[in-house]
XYZ file of C-alpha atoms in Angstrom:
769
model
C -80.882 8.098 -16.888
C -81.450 5.342 -19.476
C -81.015 6.390 -23.103
C -82.537 4.712 -26.171
C -81.185 5.724 -29.586
C -83.388 5.018 -32.613
C -83.175 6.108 -36.252
C -86.124 8.426 -36.853
C -87.615 11.229 -34.745
C -91.116 9.841 -35.438
C -90.093 6.487 -34.007
C -88.578 8.270 -30.986
C -91.887 10.056 -30.300
C -93.883 6.834 -30.437
C -91.543 4.928 -28.120
C -91.287 7.815 -25.661
C -95.101 7.843 -25.404
C -95.109 4.135 -24.494
C -92.294 4.354 -21.926
C -93.332 7.528 -20.128
C -90.540 9.366 -18.305
C -88.416 6.329 -17.439
C -86.310 6.583 -20.573
C -84.937 9.327 -22.798
C -85.347 8.524 -26.493
C -83.336 10.291 -29.209
C -82.827 9.743 -32.942
C -79.733 9.584 -35.147
C -81.674 10.375 -38.334
C -80.275 7.314 -40.098
C -76.557 6.789 -40.823
C -74.174 9.109 -38.986
C -71.172 8.166 -41.107
C -70.581 6.637 -44.518
C -68.048 6.373 -47.323
C -67.000 9.817 -48.603
C -69.044 11.262 -51.477
C -66.281 12.568 -53.755
C -63.625 9.869 -53.524
C -63.500 6.083 -53.573
C -63.198 5.736 -49.800
C -62.014 2.113 -49.962
C -58.377 1.185 -49.364
C -57.971 -1.615 -51.898
C -54.328 -2.181 -50.911
C -55.329 -2.698 -47.269
C -57.706 -5.619 -47.879
C -60.594 -3.366 -49.002
C -60.779 -1.436 -45.737
C -63.567 1.184 -45.902
C -62.638 4.732 -44.854
C -65.781 6.028 -43.176
C -66.293 9.744 -42.625
C -68.853 11.544 -40.491
C -71.565 13.097 -42.609
C -71.459 16.910 -42.542
C -75.139 17.187 -41.632
C -74.731 14.794 -38.696
C -72.049 16.638 -36.710
C -74.634 18.480 -34.626
C -76.545 15.209 -34.067
C -73.396 13.451 -32.861
C -72.569 16.342 -30.524
C -76.077 16.184 -29.028
C -75.962 12.402 -28.635
C -72.507 12.525 -27.022
C -73.809 14.972 -24.411
C -76.697 12.625 -23.582
C -74.439 9.541 -23.579
C -72.206 11.142 -20.935
C -75.195 11.535 -18.616
C -76.684 8.082 -19.267
C -76.336 5.067 -16.995
C -77.542 2.626 -19.643
C -77.615 2.993 -23.423
C -79.761 0.946 -25.809
C -79.238 1.003 -29.567
C -82.711 0.442 -31.073
C -82.192 1.003 -34.787
C -84.207 -0.957 -37.366
C -84.206 -4.783 -37.100
C -82.254 -5.537 -40.299
C -78.646 -5.480 -41.475
C -78.836 -1.773 -42.338
C -80.117 -1.017 -38.840
C -77.446 -3.260 -37.322
C -74.747 -1.359 -39.229
C -76.150 1.991 -38.031
C -75.969 0.745 -34.422
C -72.336 -0.277 -34.979
C -71.471 3.110 -36.499
C -73.125 4.842 -33.513
C -71.130 2.689 -31.119
C -67.871 3.593 -32.905
C -68.563 7.320 -33.323
C -69.938 7.855 -29.811
C -67.160 5.771 -28.222
C -69.608 3.488 -26.438
C -67.332 0.426 -26.200
C -69.075 -2.022 -23.837
C -71.577 0.489 -22.474
C -74.276 0.030 -25.104
C -76.567 -2.911 -25.780
C -78.644 -3.696 -28.847
C -82.425 -4.148 -28.724
C -84.748 -5.007 -31.618
C -88.499 -5.141 -32.067
C -90.636 -6.006 -35.071
C -93.387 -3.539 -34.195
C -93.480 -0.245 -32.328
C -95.982 -1.190 -29.672
C -95.721 -0.846 -25.918
C -95.590 -4.611 -25.441
C -92.911 -5.164 -28.099
C -90.663 -2.339 -26.882
C -90.843 -3.366 -23.221
C -90.177 -6.996 -24.175
C -87.115 -5.917 -26.186
C -85.741 -4.010 -23.203
C -85.908 -7.250 -21.194
C -83.801 -9.052 -23.820
C -80.854 -6.851 -24.878
C -77.956 -8.370 -26.823
C -74.607 -7.483 -28.344
C -74.272 -6.143 -31.873
C -74.468 -8.915 -34.484
C -71.269 -8.400 -36.482
C -72.301 -10.914 -39.140
C -75.171 -8.560 -40.045
C -72.795 -5.590 -39.955
C -70.305 -7.345 -42.231
C -73.060 -8.281 -44.681
C -74.061 -4.620 -44.952
C -70.419 -3.489 -45.231
C -69.780 -5.998 -48.020
C -72.692 -4.639 -50.073
C -71.694 -1.034 -49.441
C -68.042 -1.572 -50.383
C -68.827 -3.744 -53.407
C -71.379 -1.260 -54.741
C -68.912 1.601 -54.223
C -66.084 -0.196 -56.030
C -68.271 -1.085 -59.007
C -70.133 2.227 -59.197
C -67.089 4.485 -58.807
C -65.146 2.579 -61.462
C -67.865 1.969 -64.047
C -69.395 5.460 -63.919
C -66.254 7.336 -65.140
C -65.859 4.708 -67.877
C -69.417 5.404 -69.108
C -68.810 9.156 -68.924
C -65.668 8.814 -71.030
C -67.097 6.455 -73.623
C -70.669 7.762 -73.966
C -71.335 11.141 -72.312
C -70.744 12.970 -69.053
C -73.071 12.633 -66.091
C -73.755 8.903 -66.461
C -73.617 6.301 -63.729
C -73.675 2.529 -63.470
C -74.107 0.135 -60.590
C -73.886 -3.521 -59.642
C -77.669 -4.002 -59.375
C -78.961 -0.818 -61.022
C -77.419 -1.665 -64.405
C -78.841 -5.203 -64.418
C -82.316 -3.860 -63.649
C -81.898 -1.396 -66.527
C -80.888 -4.259 -68.831
C -84.127 -6.092 -67.954
C -86.135 -3.031 -69.043
C -84.049 -2.533 -72.215
C -84.281 -6.205 -73.198
C -88.077 -6.097 -72.910
C -88.217 -2.956 -75.061
C -86.118 -4.674 -77.721
C -88.501 -7.644 -77.667
C -91.383 -5.237 -78.237
C -89.622 -3.473 -81.129
C -88.640 -6.740 -82.777
C -92.098 -8.246 -82.394
C -93.920 -9.137 -85.609
C -97.678 -9.572 -85.037
C -99.360 -12.721 -86.334
C -102.905 -12.778 -87.623
C -105.512 -15.060 -86.081
C -109.314 -15.196 -85.967
C -111.705 -15.795 -83.095
C -114.962 -17.657 -83.747
C -117.478 -17.434 -80.917
C -120.753 -19.340 -81.077
C -123.702 -18.380 -78.904
C -125.463 -21.686 -78.176
C -128.383 -22.952 -76.121
C -129.287 -26.350 -74.691
C -132.724 -27.754 -73.978
C -132.593 -26.629 -70.325
C -129.809 -24.033 -70.347
C -129.662 -20.361 -71.005
C -127.625 -19.070 -73.944
C -123.876 -19.399 -73.347
C -120.668 -18.866 -75.365
C -118.492 -21.543 -76.957
C -115.155 -20.588 -78.586
C -113.415 -22.449 -81.424
C -110.156 -23.866 -79.986
C -109.345 -27.210 -81.653
C -109.278 -28.929 -85.046
C -108.914 -32.684 -85.299
C -107.906 -32.864 -81.632
C -105.162 -30.212 -81.805
C -105.132 -26.579 -80.744
C -106.288 -24.401 -83.587
C -107.078 -20.787 -84.387
C -107.726 -19.734 -88.014
C -104.630 -17.841 -89.200
C -106.333 -15.985 -92.050
C -109.777 -15.070 -93.346
C -109.970 -18.050 -95.706
C -109.518 -20.519 -92.831
C -111.966 -18.508 -90.712
C -114.571 -18.547 -93.505
C -114.317 -22.341 -93.855
C -114.694 -22.850 -90.100
C -117.593 -20.394 -90.018
C -119.531 -22.328 -92.670
C -118.979 -25.679 -90.950
C -120.060 -24.351 -87.525
C -123.017 -22.482 -89.026
C -124.310 -25.427 -91.052
C -123.167 -28.383 -88.920
C -124.595 -30.102 -85.861
C -123.059 -28.910 -82.557
C -122.949 -31.832 -80.121
C -121.793 -31.766 -76.498
C -118.953 -34.304 -76.303
C -117.740 -33.831 -72.719
C -118.881 -32.002 -69.585
C -116.373 -31.732 -66.728
C -117.789 -30.353 -63.502
C -115.710 -29.851 -60.393
C -115.328 -27.842 -57.226
C -112.036 -25.959 -57.333
C -110.380 -24.140 -54.468
C -107.916 -21.284 -54.175
C -105.821 -20.890 -51.047
C -105.512 -17.551 -49.289
C -102.481 -15.398 -50.134
C -99.817 -14.946 -47.441
C -99.529 -11.589 -45.674
C -97.402 -8.975 -47.399
C -93.656 -8.983 -47.809
C -91.948 -5.775 -48.912
C -92.062 -6.928 -52.518
C -95.699 -8.068 -52.656
C -96.817 -4.917 -50.841
C -95.145 -2.715 -53.464
C -96.619 -4.791 -56.299
C -100.164 -4.641 -54.934
C -99.904 -0.918 -54.110
C -98.699 -0.201 -57.644
C -101.442 -2.245 -59.312
C -104.372 -1.318 -57.064
C -103.522 2.133 -55.695
C -101.407 3.432 -58.595
C -98.736 4.148 -55.996
C -95.091 4.194 -57.122
C -92.713 1.870 -55.292
C -90.878 4.813 -53.682
C -94.146 6.415 -52.540
C -95.362 3.076 -51.187
C -92.201 2.654 -49.091
C -92.406 6.229 -47.834
C -96.025 5.827 -46.702
C -95.316 2.373 -45.231
C -92.385 3.814 -43.253
C -94.731 6.389 -41.725
C -97.239 3.674 -40.778
C -94.408 1.727 -39.112
C -92.734 4.607 -37.278
C -95.967 6.302 -36.292
C -98.067 9.154 -37.633
C -99.520 12.176 -35.897
C -103.232 11.667 -35.283
C -105.935 13.333 -33.221
C -105.270 10.564 -30.665
C -101.534 11.348 -30.525
C -98.585 9.616 -32.215
C -99.667 6.193 -33.447
C -97.747 3.295 -35.057
C -99.983 1.027 -37.132
C -97.966 -1.747 -38.844
C -95.001 -4.025 -38.207
C -91.565 -3.557 -39.767
C -91.948 -2.968 -43.500
C -88.637 -4.333 -44.851
C -89.014 -8.085 -44.863
C -89.187 -11.037 -47.240
C -90.646 -13.385 -44.631
C -94.301 -14.508 -44.575
C -94.074 -15.786 -41.004
C -96.720 -14.562 -38.539
C -96.480 -14.802 -34.749
C -98.978 -17.041 -32.903
C -100.279 -13.964 -31.058
C -101.051 -12.183 -34.320
C -102.689 -15.325 -35.746
C -104.907 -15.541 -32.674
C -105.938 -11.868 -33.008
C -106.859 -12.399 -36.657
C -108.841 -15.600 -35.953
C -110.856 -13.945 -33.195
C -111.694 -11.048 -35.521
C -112.696 -13.383 -38.384
C -114.976 -15.478 -36.167
C -116.629 -12.372 -34.706
C -117.175 -10.554 -38.037
C -117.659 -13.365 -40.598
C -118.577 -16.431 -38.522
C -116.939 -19.792 -37.861
C -117.564 -20.990 -41.413
C -114.814 -18.613 -42.608
C -112.309 -19.859 -40.040
C -109.899 -22.730 -40.886
C -109.656 -25.527 -38.326
C -106.090 -24.411 -37.588
C -104.140 -21.232 -38.437
C -102.853 -20.892 -41.996
C -99.065 -21.176 -42.135
C -97.088 -20.032 -45.186
C -93.660 -21.054 -46.324
C -91.165 -18.277 -47.014
C -89.201 -18.431 -50.241
C -85.662 -19.777 -50.309
C -83.049 -17.471 -48.739
C -85.728 -15.269 -47.111
C -84.430 -13.291 -44.164
C -86.675 -14.610 -41.391
C -85.537 -12.299 -38.599
C -88.939 -10.655 -38.380
C -92.517 -11.247 -39.425
C -94.488 -10.430 -42.527
C -96.047 -6.963 -42.749
C -99.272 -6.824 -40.748
C -101.314 -4.438 -38.590
C -100.089 -4.129 -35.000
C -103.586 -4.045 -33.555
C -106.363 -5.892 -35.407
C -108.985 -4.018 -33.409
C -107.904 -0.823 -35.197
C -109.860 -1.581 -38.369
C -109.449 0.545 -41.515
C -112.875 2.063 -40.794
C -111.714 3.209 -37.338
C -108.364 4.414 -38.698
C -109.824 6.345 -41.643
C -110.609 9.582 -39.718
C -107.034 9.570 -38.358
C -105.192 9.195 -41.674
C -104.869 10.986 -44.995
C -105.883 9.228 -48.222
C -102.554 7.549 -49.060
C -101.920 6.323 -45.517
C -105.475 5.022 -45.194
C -105.400 3.215 -48.548
C -102.114 1.442 -47.812
C -103.137 0.583 -44.257
C -106.392 -0.935 -45.566
C -104.453 -2.957 -48.142
C -102.090 -4.325 -45.461
C -104.938 -4.961 -43.026
C -107.207 -6.758 -45.517
C -104.385 -8.924 -46.870
C -103.432 -10.007 -43.341
C -107.003 -10.859 -42.281
C -107.614 -12.717 -45.556
C -104.422 -14.743 -45.031
C -106.031 -16.451 -42.019
C -109.354 -17.242 -43.735
C -110.631 -20.368 -45.494
C -110.120 -21.131 -49.176
C -112.461 -19.687 -51.778
C -114.485 -22.450 -53.500
C -115.780 -22.383 -57.074
C -118.220 -24.524 -59.002
C -116.337 -24.954 -62.263
C -117.287 -26.468 -65.588
C -115.492 -27.193 -68.856
C -117.705 -28.107 -71.822
C -116.300 -29.469 -75.075
C -118.671 -29.381 -78.057
C -117.893 -30.787 -81.500
C -119.023 -29.800 -84.987
C -117.300 -31.543 -87.889
C -113.515 -31.498 -87.343
C -113.758 -28.593 -84.925
C -114.095 -28.435 -81.141
C -115.648 -25.531 -79.243
C -114.764 -24.894 -75.588
C -116.772 -23.310 -72.805
C -115.363 -22.447 -69.389
C -117.727 -21.463 -66.595
C -117.205 -20.661 -62.948
C -119.368 -19.474 -60.090
C -118.428 -18.803 -56.492
C -119.657 -21.544 -54.170
C -118.037 -20.133 -51.001
C -116.351 -16.726 -50.828
C -113.697 -17.672 -48.285
C -110.897 -15.125 -48.116
C -112.263 -13.222 -51.132
C -114.925 -11.797 -48.820
C -112.087 -9.512 -47.679
C -109.352 -9.387 -50.326
C -108.427 -10.263 -53.923
C -104.839 -10.199 -55.158
C -104.457 -7.984 -58.232
C -103.396 -10.978 -60.355
C -106.502 -12.880 -59.264
C -108.536 -9.824 -60.289
C -106.948 -9.911 -63.733
C -107.823 -13.595 -64.031
C -111.458 -12.866 -63.152
C -111.609 -10.568 -66.176
C -110.724 -13.444 -68.532
C -113.103 -15.245 -70.885
C -114.575 -17.457 -68.158
C -118.339 -17.090 -68.122
C -119.960 -16.586 -64.748
C -122.645 -19.262 -65.116
C -122.721 -23.058 -65.114
C -124.667 -24.135 -68.253
C -127.067 -27.044 -67.659
C -126.205 -29.386 -70.549
C -125.497 -33.115 -70.878
C -123.054 -35.135 -72.937
C -124.534 -36.066 -76.325
C -126.947 -33.138 -76.304
C -127.349 -31.185 -79.530
C -127.026 -27.411 -79.053
C -128.899 -24.753 -80.968
C -126.778 -22.042 -82.609
C -128.303 -18.618 -81.899
C -125.449 -16.426 -83.152
C -121.937 -16.707 -84.557
C -119.295 -13.950 -84.543
C -116.029 -13.929 -86.436
C -113.318 -11.460 -85.404
C -109.861 -10.783 -86.816
C -107.149 -10.456 -84.175
C -103.396 -10.001 -84.050
C -100.982 -11.312 -81.462
C -99.702 -8.608 -79.145
C -96.093 -7.865 -78.202
C -94.867 -8.446 -74.647
C -96.129 -5.754 -72.287
C -93.782 -3.168 -70.835
C -92.801 -3.440 -67.210
C -94.615 -1.493 -64.526
C -93.280 -0.900 -61.015
C -95.216 -3.996 -59.920
C -94.024 -6.351 -62.678
C -90.411 -5.099 -62.562
C -90.289 -5.717 -58.815
C -91.803 -9.166 -59.374
C -89.200 -10.107 -61.994
C -86.322 -8.751 -59.855
C -87.571 -10.830 -56.936
C -87.991 -13.948 -59.089
C -84.492 -13.550 -60.572
C -82.844 -12.683 -57.247
C -81.770 -9.191 -58.369
C -81.406 -6.845 -55.398
C -83.282 -7.294 -52.155
C -86.730 -6.101 -50.949
C -85.348 -2.995 -49.277
C -83.618 -1.885 -52.507
C -86.330 -2.365 -55.169
C -87.908 1.072 -54.709
C -84.499 2.793 -54.720
C -83.400 1.023 -57.915
C -86.545 2.024 -59.815
C -86.305 5.582 -58.466
C -82.642 5.951 -59.516
C -83.378 4.787 -63.078
C -86.086 7.443 -63.315
C -84.067 10.270 -61.726
C -81.118 9.557 -64.014
C -83.469 9.840 -67.023
C -82.646 6.265 -68.045
C -86.369 5.468 -67.959
C -89.590 7.399 -68.419
C -93.213 6.526 -67.733
C -96.197 6.200 -70.053
C -98.950 5.851 -67.481
C -97.706 2.939 -65.373
C -95.445 1.555 -68.112
C -91.657 1.942 -67.775
C -89.919 2.900 -71.040
C -86.120 3.046 -71.465
C -84.676 6.213 -72.999
C -82.119 6.211 -75.836
C -79.215 6.579 -73.421
C -80.354 3.411 -71.595
C -79.675 1.350 -74.736
C -76.180 2.824 -75.091
C -75.341 2.140 -71.427
C -76.676 -1.412 -71.566
C -74.788 -2.239 -74.783
C -71.540 -0.749 -73.512
C -71.642 -2.572 -70.173
C -72.780 -5.858 -71.736
C -69.891 -5.698 -74.207
C -67.178 -5.175 -71.605
C -68.667 -6.470 -68.332
C -70.753 -9.485 -69.309
C -70.589 -11.014 -65.819
C -71.870 -7.909 -64.021
C -74.714 -7.649 -66.535
C -75.534 -11.361 -66.233
C -78.655 -11.948 -64.140
C -77.546 -15.307 -62.740
C -74.131 -13.911 -61.761
C -75.760 -10.988 -59.947
C -78.267 -13.278 -58.196
C -75.461 -15.612 -57.106
C -73.527 -12.649 -55.703
C -76.618 -11.611 -53.713
C -76.828 -15.114 -52.246
C -73.152 -15.034 -51.275
C -73.596 -11.667 -49.596
C -76.611 -13.069 -47.722
C -74.486 -15.999 -46.565
C -72.217 -13.598 -44.664
C -75.077 -13.096 -42.195
C -74.864 -16.764 -41.229
C -71.165 -16.469 -40.352
C -68.241 -18.516 -41.586
C -67.640 -16.292 -44.648
C -65.234 -13.334 -44.553
C -66.769 -10.474 -46.553
C -63.340 -9.320 -47.721
C -62.723 -12.699 -49.352
C -65.854 -12.336 -51.497
C -64.748 -8.913 -52.714
C -61.171 -10.145 -53.144
C -62.375 -12.888 -55.498
C -64.311 -10.403 -57.613
C -62.360 -7.155 -57.695
C -58.988 -8.032 -59.345
C -60.625 -9.586 -62.430
C -63.103 -6.685 -62.549
C -60.271 -4.129 -62.610
C -58.484 -6.124 -65.307
C -61.611 -6.037 -67.494
C -62.035 -2.321 -66.772
C -58.446 -1.660 -67.874
C -58.986 -3.576 -71.127
C -62.288 -1.827 -71.740
C -60.770 1.602 -71.135
C -57.912 0.933 -73.571
C -60.000 -0.875 -76.180
C -59.209 0.678 -79.560
C -55.951 2.287 -78.316
C -53.092 2.218 -80.830
C -49.442 3.198 -80.378
C -48.408 5.704 -83.078
C -45.057 6.959 -84.379
C -46.003 10.486 -83.339
C -43.787 11.737 -80.505
C -45.041 13.739 -77.543
C -43.914 17.363 -77.884
C -43.586 17.568 -74.083
C -41.483 14.508 -73.197
C -40.677 12.760 -76.492
C -42.505 9.504 -75.696
C -44.713 7.843 -78.352
C -48.310 9.055 -78.448
C -51.275 6.647 -78.211
C -54.369 7.035 -80.377
C -57.461 6.838 -78.148
C -61.225 7.066 -78.598
C -63.216 9.605 -76.617
C -66.696 11.122 -76.564
C -65.697 13.571 -79.292
C -63.790 11.147 -81.515
C -60.118 10.101 -81.766
C -57.336 11.951 -79.965
C -53.652 11.448 -79.075
C -52.436 10.929 -75.499
C -48.905 10.520 -74.181
C -47.936 6.916 -73.397
C -46.152 8.128 -70.252
C -49.423 9.047 -68.533
C -49.794 9.871 -65.638
C -46.176 11.209 -65.555
C -46.987 13.205 -68.693
C -50.622 14.240 -69.235
C -50.159 15.717 -72.710
C -53.106 15.200 -75.074
C -53.890 16.701 -78.452
C -56.101 16.293 -81.464
C -54.856 13.737 -83.973
C -55.158 16.238 -86.820
C -54.289 19.468 -85.064
C -54.808 22.564 -87.160
C -52.634 25.543 -86.147
C -54.373 28.921 -86.324
C -52.852 32.343 -87.043
C -53.949 33.560 -83.585
C -51.271 34.057 -80.937
C -51.983 33.031 -77.363
C -52.247 36.303 -75.426
C -50.811 34.593 -72.335
C -47.699 32.768 -73.576
C -47.343 33.809 -77.230
C -47.697 30.318 -78.791
C -49.764 29.900 -81.940
C -53.156 28.625 -80.836
C -54.667 25.431 -82.257
C -58.235 24.526 -83.226
C -60.047 22.062 -80.941
C -63.570 20.671 -80.853
C -65.700 20.427 -77.726
C -69.337 19.700 -76.997
C -70.225 23.303 -77.976
C -68.292 23.217 -81.239
C -64.854 24.483 -82.329
C -62.679 26.780 -80.207
C -59.051 27.947 -79.938
C -56.761 26.480 -77.281
C -53.147 27.031 -76.339
C -50.904 24.114 -77.422
C -48.896 24.458 -74.199
C -51.683 22.932 -72.070
C -51.580 22.159 -69.135
C -48.859 24.799 -68.460
C -51.062 27.339 -70.241
C -54.834 26.802 -70.102
C -55.863 29.763 -72.268
C -58.876 29.162 -74.551
C -60.983 31.538 -76.629
C -63.819 31.405 -79.141
C -63.015 31.256 -82.848
C -65.130 34.257 -83.826
C -63.072 36.844 -81.882
C -61.811 39.589 -84.201
C -59.160 42.253 -83.548
C -60.517 45.760 -84.258
C -58.666 48.967 -85.038
C -59.922 50.684 -81.884
C -57.345 50.778 -79.033
C -58.084 50.356 -75.324
C -58.584 53.830 -73.740
C -57.234 52.528 -70.436
C -53.936 50.871 -71.467
C -53.698 51.257 -75.253
C -53.814 47.500 -75.873
C -55.524 45.661 -78.701
C -59.325 45.368 -78.514
C -61.161 42.224 -79.734
C -64.819 41.914 -80.632
C -66.700 39.335 -78.549
C -70.234 38.014 -78.295
C -71.880 38.060 -74.880
C -75.221 37.225 -73.364
C -76.495 40.753 -73.959
C -74.951 41.342 -77.367
C -71.545 42.300 -78.830
C -68.825 43.991 -76.793
C -65.114 44.887 -77.057
C -62.505 43.589 -74.611
C -58.859 44.533 -74.186
C -56.479 41.564 -74.524
C -54.167 43.138 -71.924
C -56.211 44.655 -69.082
C -59.596 43.054 -69.922
C -61.349 46.443 -69.995
C -64.728 46.048 -71.740
C -66.684 48.426 -73.938
C -70.278 47.804 -74.995
C -71.042 47.579 -78.701
C -74.773 47.358 -78.306
C -77.194 49.669 -80.087
C -77.642 53.074 -78.451
C -81.314 53.979 -78.167
C -83.090 56.222 -75.714
C -81.984 58.438 -72.835
C -81.560 57.395 -69.203
C -84.032 59.402 -67.048
C -81.774 58.979 -63.991
C -78.373 60.219 -65.222
C -79.025 61.493 -68.762
C -76.605 59.101 -70.492
C -77.681 57.131 -73.576
C -79.388 53.797 -72.930
C -78.423 50.622 -74.787
C -80.813 48.170 -76.378
C -79.866 44.702 -75.099
C -81.364 41.196 -74.878
C -82.198 39.283 -71.716
C -81.238 35.635 -71.242
C -84.804 34.742 -72.265
C -84.444 36.634 -75.556
C -86.572 39.625 -74.549
C -85.212 43.095 -75.498
C -84.697 45.734 -72.784
C -82.958 49.103 -72.323
C -80.133 49.599 -69.831
C -78.069 52.650 -68.968
C -74.668 52.822 -70.688
C -73.313 54.166 -67.401
C -73.712 50.752 -65.701
C -72.619 49.860 -62.998
C -72.553 53.471 -61.755
C -76.168 53.789 -62.900
C -78.269 50.616 -62.868
C -81.374 51.941 -64.644
C -83.260 49.514 -66.919
C -86.631 49.471 -68.674
C -88.524 47.074 -70.962
C -89.593 50.097 -73.080
C -87.310 52.784 -74.547
C -87.062 55.853 -72.233
C -86.702 59.353 -73.684
C -85.183 60.993 -70.605
C -88.357 62.918 -69.674
C -90.581 62.586 -66.626
C -94.365 62.394 -66.346
C -96.012 65.777 -65.546
C -98.629 63.959 -63.420
C -96.730 61.415 -61.266
C -93.071 62.178 -62.096
C -92.358 58.584 -63.305
C -90.137 58.317 -66.375
C -91.635 58.582 -69.871
C -91.237 55.782 -72.456
C -91.895 55.605 -76.195
C -94.769 53.311 -77.203
C -94.505 50.562 -79.797
C -95.543 52.929 -82.606
C -92.271 54.807 -82.040
C -94.067 58.170 -81.628
C -96.506 58.154 -78.708
C -95.124 59.077 -75.304
C -96.642 57.398 -72.244
C -95.991 57.142 -68.534
C -94.093 54.031 -67.381
C -96.308 53.880 -64.284
C -99.119 51.422 -65.087
C -101.427 53.191 -62.620
C -100.988 56.520 -64.442
C -103.045 57.224 -67.618
C -100.792 59.973 -69.026
C -100.148 59.719 -72.788
C -98.983 62.309 -75.316
C -99.892 61.338 -78.861
C -98.341 63.385 -81.703
C -100.821 65.897 -83.230
C -101.858 65.024 -86.746
C -101.575 67.910 -89.225
C -104.869 68.992 -90.823
C -105.154 68.437 -94.548
C -105.653 71.401 -96.885
C -109.290 72.099 -97.630
C -108.843 71.346 -101.274
C -107.396 67.882 -100.448
C -110.027 67.095 -97.872
């Protein structure tokens, strides 16, 4: 038996369909082991060695795979074709004890041809890719697990920070600060509707004065310009006509796909990646399991010659030779792009969006069409425009007209990038006015409009991904995760598509910028990404990169954690060492300088109460927590007793042991509790009679604030009712009777029973009637 191990069950189904019964295909479900969740998991003293543990939910998977491995003659590790996939293959090899038995295969698309070709060309695991992934994982763990507790201590609990996440948050916060600090400036638009001897009416906008750019900055300036344009002679000074071209866009990378899906389909980056993953791995259709696109995590725009040929044949057949370039369009990938696999494209060009539509749901169809159209358009001719720029003069002022019409559709017959669509909505008119230099134009209308400059726009998923890519923050496979984490942590919210930082985001950004300026510096983060990428090319030990960064990071963390600390002359009442004044979430406090040998802490201005600790007898002290003041034993941590301030000792003794009883407040009202044996006694209002056992019922309050009646004999009797029972039973259905809201009328508690017993009104005396 030959065994192929992939990541996802969907991928396994697709491959198994292509290979028939010759191979068994199983899935690991992603990573089978990782760094532990609740501890650092990196041995800093041992050259940053990661301590991987098997994930609890993968033990059954590993057991199943081990059983299949024992029966297999050949084993192929076919996880995704990137560094994450390479690392998963390595983890599988280690956990399953494969040694030299397993070989690695990769394919850029899940098609029968690609899979069979990969099986002909197996290789060993690429440890440079593995090391690059390990370096990122370890570095992110070291930063995240150290910074997060610092934020929790200095700001509030539950916060987290990260090497890339925090920089992305800073980008959003900085933009919001620009918006808040923005002061709008007034300007005025003057638009003249003019007509030449042979032309139709067209628009000309005031843009210059005495040869320099000019917009009236107030109404007075606008009024002057208006009078000159209205009463002067408008003469055409210059007419520039040209044919302009725009080259087709390259096929999608991970980043550009997310940007276009956000702008055109209103699809979040995380949703886009989820749908794209399905299209890559294969989706269930009426025609069986079907994979539609190539690997979706890539920053390369390279396309295979076979795919180019498929696209060119389709273009010639559907649009004609005039839309086909003389040779295939080739695009240059950006610097540092990982060129291991192609751009994102359809696997089979003959499966058009129209043919695929009945097989897919709305989201999958829309994204497939976007990918398909972008790929086909990438191999089409340029779009050509007839363009014109007309400059007209009147007095000291110059009016400008921009016109453009499509001469040849080119690639736009199939696809328009969302930024090109935005440009089409600009002030360019869609005609070419027929005027000549020196011609005098007739003014048919003149409009004057007050405007104000607008602040920078907030980021959307699309624009935030674009800026992260431009700045080198993160990598294509991480953009969606970063944006998703910021939202889940409540560091950002959405107003439509716009990303808005919350108040806590400002506090986090300021705190990290103050103490960790390098981590929060965009260029530093981008440079680190490049260095981590370089590990893939070999010649760079990943531990060296972390070793250069970590010691100085820990030194800054230590200084940040102790910033504001001050040695006092107050001695620790546990060990006698001097106490240090520290700053915490709830203000200043004192901590023993011998920590961690002595963990004694106390409030700087401790106030001793007159309440004795009922566990050790010490006089309790007042402390303040996030829910307000409370009493705590001064002998902490030997005695951890705490109690609320509003407890009062009552005269009543405990019936069980004779101890003191204290009055407490609970979720359902007041109650008494013995300080010795903890026996409790309800102090809630008695009202009504239990119809089950005859004991009085108690009026209590639910956690939602709604009153109800429960038996005082609880837990022996668990009767409860939203209305007050009177202990009687209905003569019709035998359900219990309750008192209505008027406090007098009796009615059956059974909603299906109509029994009521209203009190009889006494007749008035005849003389009073």
